[in-house]
Amino acid sequence: MFKAIGNGALAAVSFVWRWSVPYNSRNRPIDPVYAAVWSTGSDENSILDIVQQCFPDIPRHELPKEEEAIRRLVRERFPPGGNGPLSSSSSTCHEGKDARSSRASSITQVDQEEAIHAEKQRQKMLDSAEETWQHLPTALCSLLASLNAQNIEKKLTSLLTAPFHTSSGRGAIRRASSGVHRTLAMWRHGFKAAVPRTERFFTNLFIIFLVASACYPDVAAGFLGERSYNQRSIGGRIVTLCQLWFLWRYPYHSLWLLFNWSLERLLGAFVGSTVYALAAVVPSIHAAYKTSWFRIMMLVLSMSWQISVQFSPTVRDYLMRLVTRRQMRLLRARSDDEKVIDWVAADKAINAELTTIKTFTAQAEVVAAENVPIRVRTERYIQYTAGYKLGRPADQLVGLFKDDLEGIINTYEDYQSTSPATAPQDDGHVEPRAPKFLLVFFDMAIFAYVCYSFYPQPFTFNTVVAYGTVVCIKQAIIACKRYQTPKSARRLFTNMVSINIIGMFLVSTPVTINRDVLKSDVNFIALTLAMVFATLFLAETIAPLLLACVEGLVSGCSWVKSKVRPKKSSASEEKSKIGSATATASSPEVQSSRGGEKKEASVREAQLK
């Protein structure tokens, strides 16, 4: 009995630990494996070694060395759901007659729904990148992913040579290309080899600054006597320091990665926290910070700082997109008069670069590596990366890499939008957006209540209003991006919102009920410890639970509708049967036939008489 109790306690502790913030913020053993993928196949001999292991029946001198030729060979030899080579029609994602007849007998043995589901899964695999096929050897998948990344860099260089680029569009592609090159260089050669010494020095200095920024606001709150701020923030500071530790231990902690992480945790509140600390030290500021004018000034200043530091890259990108479209329209109008650029060929090239992977794999012809569209290469990378469960720092770096690739595709879509000819519309790979927008709705509801509860406390109210506005906008931006996963949205929700949900119950609600609840040392210590525990061990569960509740409600509503529809359909069928019977009875043909039957009966009766 005691052993069962002990095992149950250990299982409960293990469950709580696996859902804790420190556990989910850690670096995972798969992170260096993922980084090592991008250095696979760096020379011709290593490519041939890997391909020869997978195709030992082909002589080495006949093995393909180019990426697209290897992919074509893989589709012919190792198709999903097949044991042998496919016919030539398999490249268009259709089965041959032999394949259909060979599986006809198995369909009779297996349930038809399972067979249809298996066929859909096979079709889905055929429409995806070859490196995502799970039945292929790991070395071959890594080789294809690495070759795709190498050709992404070559493709970005060749894109800039096109004659139809505008100045703003070329600048956007160059900025995104710089981020792609730097990230891939770090993964291939390591942080020290890819990052200059000066940048590494400033990176370490920035980490020290972030550690100090995580500590001094709580010290200032102790001097000012705002216990609600300390009770609400101490748990979050512990989480911040844990995440900062794992970021520092992550081998590829670039300055850009640290900056973007600090926006979610520390840097946005820097101005408000600094003024707060000065109010604790400088008597004149301490005397003024509770006045109404100082409160309004701090609210405006904090809001301006939050928005400027959080959204300056995003605002710049969207403004440049508008400028790109205007410049492209002017360039088209000017070039039409001067006939400098062949816009028919230019539009064809732009549309070709926006071809999706599903459309590209349906093409029968083999293309050279330099002619593979940038969108196809982007979707190959995204689909391959989706198979890795990376740690949180690595996942955030991958998110920044995806943003760079999406920026290039957005530039070409801006070019395409100015074309007078109609272009094929296909969104391609888009991450699910419904869970991300649900989190935006939860953000707005939560921060509305938190701002209301903290209105009597000037500093906390100013911080929460600015912070809540920024979080809602930031979550909405992630929801609109096509390549940002729901996992990224949940990470942002955990870092910036979950603590406020816990604070809503453990800080806002007690303070709303009784303004003097924290004046008691016992209440303050108890609520602070409860807040720390909830922040460390419950914050990670909030976003999945909220999404699971919504999904459960949606599935429940669909189940109820499915139960109601058969009753309605059966009732309508009965009505239709009754209506058809009455219509048949009232039709002239039926009435004439009945009249004929009556006449025949009367004739027979007369004969019998």
XYZ file of C-alpha atoms in Angstrom:
609
model
C 0.000 0.000 0.000
C 2.765 2.416 0.964
C 4.597 1.501 -2.228
C 1.520 2.337 -4.306
C 1.139 5.656 -2.486
C 4.817 6.434 -3.089
C 4.551 5.557 -6.779
C 1.459 7.728 -7.098
C 3.213 10.639 -5.406
C 6.242 10.254 -7.685
C 3.974 10.138 -10.730
C 2.192 13.304 -9.582
C 5.489 15.102 -8.957
C 6.791 13.979 -12.352
C 3.600 15.198 -14.040
C 3.802 18.613 -12.355
C 7.503 18.937 -13.191
C 6.935 18.093 -16.861
C 4.394 20.909 -17.080
C 6.566 23.419 -15.229
C 8.072 26.502 -16.841
C 11.718 25.522 -16.118
C 11.208 22.085 -17.684
C 9.590 23.469 -20.836
C 12.107 26.317 -21.135
C 15.125 24.032 -21.120
C 17.320 23.116 -24.069
C 16.615 19.648 -25.430
C 19.050 16.948 -26.622
C 17.541 17.195 -30.115
C 18.761 20.806 -30.516
C 22.389 19.969 -31.481
C 21.119 17.152 -33.725
C 18.939 19.647 -35.582
C 21.834 22.100 -35.925
C 24.120 19.347 -37.255
C 21.687 18.584 -40.093
C 22.624 21.738 -41.995
C 26.273 20.733 -42.381
C 25.358 17.396 -44.031
C 26.550 16.877 -47.600
C 29.041 19.711 -47.647
C 31.075 18.106 -50.466
C 30.479 15.749 -53.388
C 31.994 12.642 -51.783
C 29.817 12.886 -48.678
C 26.727 13.257 -50.889
C 27.645 10.146 -52.875
C 28.382 8.183 -49.687
C 24.916 8.842 -48.299
C 23.141 8.187 -51.602
C 25.093 4.969 -52.166
C 24.014 3.626 -48.772
C 20.389 4.101 -49.790
C 20.764 2.800 -53.372
C 23.453 0.084 -53.255
C 22.267 -1.490 -56.537
C 23.244 1.606 -58.556
C 26.935 2.037 -59.463
C 28.614 4.965 -57.720
C 29.480 6.774 -60.935
C 25.802 6.678 -61.985
C 24.435 8.077 -58.737
C 22.957 11.596 -58.897
C 24.743 14.415 -57.098
C 22.205 17.187 -57.690
C 19.370 17.741 -55.242
C 16.439 17.538 -57.669
C 17.804 14.400 -59.327
C 18.103 12.736 -55.912
C 14.528 13.719 -55.094
C 13.299 12.265 -58.388
C 15.146 9.020 -57.669
C 13.636 8.862 -54.183
C 10.114 9.289 -55.567
C 10.728 6.493 -58.065
C 12.368 4.017 -55.683
C 10.813 4.807 -52.281
C 7.281 6.127 -52.862
C 5.062 6.339 -49.777
C 2.877 3.254 -49.444
C 4.626 1.366 -52.252
C 7.227 -1.393 -52.370
C 8.618 -0.836 -55.821
C 9.160 1.830 -58.474
C 6.169 3.809 -59.547
C 5.161 4.411 -63.097
C 5.760 7.698 -64.843
C 2.305 8.895 -63.894
C 3.208 8.709 -60.210
C 5.069 11.982 -60.516
C 1.715 13.633 -61.090
C 0.470 12.147 -57.804
C -1.837 9.582 -59.527
C -1.619 5.828 -59.223
C -1.123 3.499 -62.139
C -3.517 0.752 -63.079
C -1.194 -1.967 -61.754
C -0.994 -0.324 -58.339
C -4.772 -0.033 -58.161
C -5.335 -3.661 -59.126
C -2.692 -4.905 -56.673
C -4.463 -3.185 -53.781
C -7.963 -4.221 -54.862
C -7.782 -7.464 -52.917
C -6.529 -5.762 -49.760
C -9.383 -3.242 -49.821
C -11.841 -6.114 -49.602
C -10.179 -7.262 -46.386
C -9.692 -3.879 -44.734
C -12.445 -1.496 -43.794
C -13.186 0.943 -46.595
C -12.923 4.018 -44.390
C -9.456 3.019 -43.214
C -8.399 2.451 -46.809
C -9.669 5.899 -47.804
C -7.851 7.454 -44.850
C -4.634 5.637 -45.777
C -4.958 6.832 -49.355
C -5.432 10.413 -48.187
C -2.338 10.142 -46.011
C -0.375 8.757 -48.939
C -1.562 11.591 -51.167
C -0.611 14.085 -48.476
C 2.889 12.621 -48.303
C 3.238 12.773 -52.075
C 2.363 16.478 -51.937
C 4.970 17.158 -49.223
C 8.751 17.373 -49.217
C 10.673 14.112 -49.527
C 12.720 14.779 -46.381
C 9.531 14.536 -44.320
C 8.816 10.943 -45.407
C 9.279 8.818 -42.306
C 10.086 5.590 -44.155
C 13.278 7.093 -45.627
C 16.669 6.697 -43.900
C 17.535 9.535 -41.530
C 20.809 10.281 -43.324
C 18.992 10.728 -46.634
C 16.414 13.079 -45.085
C 19.200 15.139 -43.503
C 21.008 15.295 -46.841
C 17.932 16.548 -48.695
C 17.229 19.172 -46.017
C 20.841 20.355 -46.057
C 20.953 20.585 -49.857
C 17.709 22.546 -49.780
C 19.233 25.012 -47.280
C 22.369 25.405 -49.407
C 20.259 26.103 -52.473
C 18.145 28.591 -50.498
C 21.273 30.703 -50.027
C 22.162 30.423 -53.708
C 18.596 31.261 -54.662
C 18.575 34.408 -52.535
C 21.718 35.589 -54.294
C 20.238 34.955 -57.739
C 16.931 36.648 -56.872
C 18.680 39.984 -56.430
C 19.934 39.901 -60.038
C 16.417 40.218 -61.489
C 15.859 43.524 -63.358
C 12.358 44.249 -61.998
C 13.241 44.878 -58.329
C 12.374 48.183 -56.695
C 14.737 49.809 -54.219
C 12.570 48.993 -51.190
C 11.902 45.452 -52.402
C 15.589 44.825 -52.980
C 16.361 46.179 -49.504
C 13.777 43.872 -47.899
C 15.226 40.838 -49.680
C 18.751 41.821 -48.630
C 17.748 42.195 -44.969
C 16.015 38.828 -44.969
C 18.898 37.194 -46.836
C 21.354 38.507 -44.252
C 19.354 36.877 -41.458
C 19.144 33.581 -43.353
C 22.901 33.513 -44.044
C 23.820 34.335 -40.437
C 21.524 31.705 -38.932
C 22.670 28.937 -41.265
C 26.308 29.912 -40.676
C 25.806 29.576 -36.903
C 24.236 26.147 -37.296
C 26.980 24.939 -39.618
C 30.121 26.431 -38.106
C 29.174 27.266 -34.524
C 28.549 30.512 -32.671
C 32.183 31.579 -32.280
C 33.103 30.956 -35.910
C 30.023 32.661 -37.371
C 29.644 35.658 -35.034
C 32.315 38.391 -34.815
C 34.159 38.884 -31.548
C 32.712 42.368 -31.007
C 29.158 41.099 -31.316
C 29.898 38.257 -28.895
C 31.184 40.815 -26.373
C 28.035 42.937 -26.676
C 25.922 39.790 -26.409
C 27.456 38.943 -23.029
C 27.089 42.565 -21.934
C 23.428 42.512 -22.946
C 22.862 39.371 -20.861
C 24.269 41.157 -17.788
C 21.978 44.110 -18.502
C 18.960 41.781 -18.726
C 19.823 40.144 -15.399
C 19.964 43.571 -13.748
C 16.697 44.591 -15.417
C 15.019 41.529 -13.940
C 15.979 42.433 -10.368
C 15.914 46.180 -9.696
C 12.142 46.850 -10.167
C 11.277 44.537 -7.260
C 13.873 46.239 -5.064
C 12.302 49.599 -5.917
C 8.828 48.224 -5.150
C 10.076 47.217 -1.712
C 11.212 50.790 -1.016
C 7.922 52.251 -2.263
C 5.807 49.754 -0.334
C 3.739 48.525 -3.292
C 3.346 44.968 -2.114
C 0.949 44.007 -4.891
C 3.696 44.622 -7.459
C 6.145 42.366 -5.639
C 3.543 39.700 -5.007
C 2.643 39.678 -8.685
C 6.145 39.890 -10.148
C 8.505 37.800 -7.993
C 7.383 34.537 -9.587
C 7.745 36.064 -13.031
C 11.265 37.267 -12.207
C 12.266 33.734 -11.223
C 10.857 32.416 -14.499
C 12.685 35.154 -16.421
C 16.021 34.285 -14.832
C 15.467 30.572 -15.557
C 14.728 31.276 -19.214
C 17.693 33.636 -19.454
C 19.945 30.910 -18.046
C 18.788 28.416 -20.694
C 19.203 31.052 -23.398
C 22.767 31.686 -22.287
C 23.437 27.935 -22.316
C 21.988 27.609 -25.819
C 25.013 27.453 -28.173
C 23.528 29.860 -30.741
C 22.323 32.736 -28.528
C 22.792 35.558 -31.003
C 22.148 39.177 -30.065
C 19.061 39.256 -32.301
C 17.623 36.212 -30.504
C 18.260 37.755 -27.079
C 16.710 41.047 -28.165
C 13.513 39.392 -29.407
C 13.257 37.279 -26.265
C 13.776 40.323 -24.029
C 10.868 42.084 -25.739
C 8.560 39.411 -24.339
C 10.034 39.470 -20.837
C 12.005 42.596 -19.876
C 12.830 45.275 -22.404
C 9.298 46.515 -22.962
C 8.941 47.604 -19.327
C 12.407 49.184 -19.127
C 11.257 52.837 -19.110
C 8.485 52.295 -16.591
C 10.724 50.226 -14.325
C 13.497 52.819 -14.490
C 11.185 55.679 -13.500
C 9.785 53.455 -10.789
C 13.289 52.859 -9.434
C 14.074 56.584 -9.586
C 10.895 57.303 -7.623
C 12.221 55.079 -4.860
C 15.577 56.901 -4.748
C 14.924 60.537 -5.752
C 12.622 62.379 -3.269
C 11.228 64.853 -5.820
C 10.149 62.061 -8.177
C 8.800 60.107 -5.212
C 6.627 63.082 -4.257
C 5.320 63.528 -7.800
C 4.735 59.968 -8.973
C 1.306 59.658 -7.280
C -0.075 62.871 -8.767
C -2.521 62.664 -11.666
C -0.359 64.547 -14.192
C 2.648 62.335 -13.457
C 0.459 59.270 -13.784
C -0.834 60.341 -17.204
C 2.657 61.299 -18.343
C 4.045 57.917 -17.277
C 1.196 56.092 -18.995
C 1.866 57.896 -22.284
C 5.631 57.481 -21.962
C 5.408 53.805 -21.077
C 2.942 53.130 -23.878
C 5.099 54.976 -26.417
C 8.208 53.082 -25.366
C 6.449 49.715 -25.411
C 4.990 50.242 -28.870
C 8.165 51.722 -30.352
C 10.534 49.054 -29.066
C 8.167 46.142 -29.670
C 6.838 47.001 -33.105
C 9.486 49.098 -34.824
C 10.674 46.146 -37.008
C 7.080 45.114 -37.769
C 5.947 48.661 -38.595
C 9.021 49.117 -40.773
C 8.256 45.906 -42.680
C 4.611 46.809 -43.317
C 5.468 50.367 -44.357
C 8.123 49.030 -46.717
C 5.549 46.687 -48.215
C 3.292 49.652 -49.014
C 6.251 51.567 -50.427
C 7.242 48.520 -52.492
C 3.791 48.293 -54.058
C 3.764 51.985 -54.923
C 7.273 51.869 -56.389
C 6.345 48.789 -58.411
C 3.291 50.511 -59.904
C 5.388 53.545 -60.835
C 8.080 51.293 -62.314
C 5.511 49.464 -64.420
C 4.029 52.727 -65.689
C 7.448 54.175 -66.527
C 8.744 50.996 -68.132
C 5.630 50.601 -70.262
C 6.392 53.953 -71.869
C 10.119 53.324 -72.245
C 9.816 49.539 -72.875
C 12.887 48.801 -70.783
C 11.577 45.724 -68.952
C 9.699 42.827 -70.523
C 6.838 42.692 -68.020
C 5.319 39.553 -69.520
C 8.498 37.639 -68.729
C 8.844 39.448 -65.391
C 5.307 38.492 -64.298
C 5.957 34.934 -65.378
C 9.121 34.840 -63.245
C 7.322 36.385 -60.250
C 4.471 33.869 -60.477
C 6.963 31.027 -60.836
C 8.720 31.984 -57.594
C 5.373 31.839 -55.767
C 4.580 28.290 -56.899
C 3.622 26.082 -53.958
C 5.168 22.717 -53.218
C 1.924 20.884 -54.030
C 1.811 22.393 -57.515
C 5.540 21.905 -58.017
C 5.518 18.186 -57.155
C 2.682 17.619 -59.639
C 4.922 18.705 -62.515
C 6.381 15.832 -64.525
C 9.506 17.544 -65.831
C 12.765 17.658 -63.889
C 14.060 21.182 -63.238
C 17.493 22.403 -62.266
C 18.190 23.358 -58.655
C 18.438 27.061 -59.485
C 14.961 26.989 -61.064
C 13.176 25.647 -57.983
C 10.898 28.442 -56.658
C 11.808 30.145 -53.391
C 8.368 29.326 -51.991
C 8.911 25.611 -52.617
C 12.243 25.729 -50.811
C 10.683 27.634 -47.915
C 7.856 25.132 -47.544
C 10.326 22.245 -47.692
C 12.266 23.753 -44.807
C 9.120 24.428 -42.755
C 7.721 20.930 -43.272
C 11.026 19.319 -42.338
C 11.487 21.452 -39.219
C 7.953 20.631 -38.053
C 9.139 17.081 -37.337
C 11.511 18.274 -34.569
C 10.413 18.988 -31.001
C 13.016 21.618 -30.241
C 13.718 23.412 -27.005
C 12.264 26.847 -26.488
C 15.404 28.891 -27.408
C 15.948 26.829 -30.560
C 12.276 27.092 -31.463
C 12.380 30.873 -31.126
C 15.465 31.055 -33.361
C 13.646 28.921 -35.945
C 10.721 31.350 -35.712
C 13.011 34.274 -36.562
C 14.411 32.276 -39.483
C 10.865 31.668 -40.753
C 10.112 35.389 -40.485
C 13.041 36.135 -42.807
C 11.819 33.613 -45.380
C 8.258 34.901 -45.128
C 9.515 38.452 -45.707
C 11.015 37.404 -49.049
C 7.784 35.736 -50.141
C 5.790 38.794 -49.044
C 7.961 40.982 -51.269
C 7.190 38.813 -54.290
C 3.499 38.823 -53.415
C 3.638 42.624 -53.371
C 5.165 42.501 -56.846
C 2.437 40.116 -57.971
C -0.358 42.320 -56.617
C 0.612 45.151 -58.994
C 0.380 42.984 -62.104
C -2.587 43.734 -64.403
C -2.786 40.054 -65.358
C -4.612 37.638 -63.079
C -2.242 35.368 -61.193
C -3.051 31.910 -59.787
C -4.144 32.151 -56.151
C -2.726 29.465 -53.860
C -1.765 30.151 -50.254
C 0.368 27.025 -50.014
C 1.516 26.013 -46.556
C -0.279 28.013 -43.845
C -0.150 27.156 -40.157
C -3.520 26.830 -38.347
C -4.772 30.287 -37.427
C -7.875 29.494 -35.365
C -5.944 28.579 -32.162
C -3.786 31.685 -32.529
C -6.771 34.027 -32.859
C -8.462 32.356 -29.887
C -5.444 33.288 -27.789
C -5.822 36.897 -28.981
C -9.414 36.906 -27.720
C -8.300 35.508 -24.353
C -5.609 38.211 -24.130
C -8.126 41.005 -24.561
C -10.537 39.605 -21.967
C -7.813 38.953 -19.380
C -6.064 42.304 -19.613
C -9.345 44.225 -19.513
C -10.066 42.763 -16.082
C -6.476 43.125 -14.832
C -6.361 46.823 -15.808
C -9.662 47.424 -14.006
C -8.439 45.778 -10.792
C -5.133 47.687 -10.679
C -6.558 51.151 -11.422
C -5.973 52.546 -7.865
C -2.220 51.730 -8.000
C -0.463 54.162 -10.379
C 2.683 52.300 -11.339
C 1.092 48.867 -11.645
C -1.824 50.286 -13.664
C 0.487 52.133 -16.084
C 2.621 49.041 -16.544
C -0.324 46.713 -17.104
C -2.156 48.989 -19.569
C 0.904 49.461 -21.758
C 1.889 45.833 -21.400
C -1.596 44.499 -22.169
C -1.961 46.637 -25.289
C 1.385 45.471 -26.590
C 0.659 41.810 -25.860
C -2.678 41.871 -27.698
C -1.101 43.480 -30.771
C 1.885 41.135 -30.663
C -0.335 38.062 -30.379
C -2.460 39.308 -33.295
C 0.658 39.756 -35.455
C 1.733 36.166 -34.774
C -1.800 34.987 -35.574
C -1.680 36.725 -38.963
C 1.700 35.290 -39.977
C 1.390 32.219 -42.157
C 4.508 30.349 -40.995
C 4.330 30.975 -37.226
C 3.019 27.842 -35.534
C 0.459 27.645 -32.703
C 3.398 26.528 -30.567
C 4.983 29.965 -31.022
C 1.692 31.608 -30.077
C 1.451 29.430 -26.960
C 5.029 30.341 -26.016
C 4.205 34.035 -26.257
C 0.998 33.458 -24.294
C 2.918 31.659 -21.533
C 5.633 34.314 -21.357
C 3.382 37.361 -21.450
C -0.171 36.360 -20.472
C -0.302 33.250 -18.296
C 1.316 35.027 -15.355
C -1.343 37.738 -15.611
C -4.086 35.094 -15.557
C -2.646 33.662 -12.358
C -2.224 37.189 -11.009
C -5.865 37.855 -11.834
C -6.898 35.198 -9.299
C -4.121 35.577 -6.711
C -3.498 39.356 -6.892
C -6.260 41.235 -8.715
C -9.218 39.464 -7.134
C -7.991 39.708 -3.497
C -7.051 43.370 -3.980
C -10.406 44.102 -5.631
C -12.313 42.504 -2.751
C -10.185 44.027 0.019
C -7.727 46.841 -0.722
C -5.859 46.219 2.550
C -5.434 42.464 2.173
C -1.669 42.700 1.543
C -0.923 44.901 4.549
C -0.814 41.796 6.714
C 2.602 40.119 6.523
C 1.029 36.670 6.749
C -1.310 37.345 3.828
C 1.503 38.879 1.800
C 3.873 35.928 2.327
C 1.153 33.336 1.708
C -0.132 34.969 -1.477
C 3.414 35.585 -2.746
C 4.387 31.925 -2.251
C 1.160 30.828 -3.925
C 1.884 33.164 -6.834
C 5.447 31.843 -7.199
C 4.284 28.222 -7.163
C 1.482 28.886 -9.646
C 3.807 30.813 -11.949
C 6.418 28.067 -11.986
C 4.160 25.029 -12.216
C 0.780 26.121 -13.610
C 1.529 28.818 -16.194
C 2.405 26.325 -18.949
C -0.931 24.528 -18.661
C -3.180 27.561 -19.163
C -2.920 28.009 -22.943
C -3.375 24.275 -23.759
C -6.309 24.042 -21.340
C -8.049 27.090 -22.816
C -7.609 25.789 -26.355
C -8.716 22.293 -25.298
C -11.876 23.718 -23.720
C -12.734 25.632 -26.888
C -12.010 22.595 -29.064
C -14.183 20.487 -26.761
C -17.044 22.964 -27.077
C -16.710 23.015 -30.863
C -16.592 19.220 -31.106
C -19.559 18.964 -28.721
C -21.606 21.367 -30.838
C -20.736 19.437 -33.997
C -21.718 16.178 -32.267
C -25.086 17.639 -31.241
C -25.666 18.880 -34.792
C -24.811 15.446 -36.191
C -27.371 13.898 -33.824
C -30.062 16.438 -34.699
C -29.615 16.276 -38.475
C -30.529 12.557 -38.882
C -33.850 13.162 -37.089
C -34.618 16.095 -39.354
C -33.579 14.148 -42.432
C -35.732 11.123 -41.448
C -38.721 13.397 -40.832
C -38.208 15.100 -44.177
C -37.946 11.695 -45.882
C -41.273 10.593 -44.369
C -42.887 13.830 -45.500
C -41.475 13.382 -48.981
C -42.795 9.805 -49.122
C -46.261 10.915 -48.022
C -46.177 13.775 -50.504
C -45.095 11.497 -53.343
C -47.837 9.015 -52.469
C -50.519 11.713 -52.504
C -49.122 13.176 -55.692
C -49.182 9.763 -57.319
C -52.728 9.173 -56.187
C -53.859 12.533 -57.534
C -52.143 12.214 -60.890
C -54.466 11.854 -63.955
C -52.786 8.650 -65.108
C -53.492 6.920 -61.822
C -57.067 8.206 -61.788
C -57.659 6.983 -65.367
C -56.211 3.571 -64.526
C -58.490 3.337 -61.500
C -61.460 4.319 -63.666
C -60.565 1.599 -66.143
C -60.387 -0.957 -63.355
C -63.867 0.061 -62.140
C -65.314 -0.344 -65.670
C -63.783 -3.799 -66.040
C -65.232 -4.841 -62.687
C -68.734 -3.648 -63.702
C -68.514 -5.551 -67.023
C -67.568 -8.767 -65.204
C -70.479 -8.369 -62.796
C -72.864 -7.933 -65.763
C -71.514 -11.071 -67.448
C -71.939 -13.101 -64.263
C -75.550 -11.952 -63.940
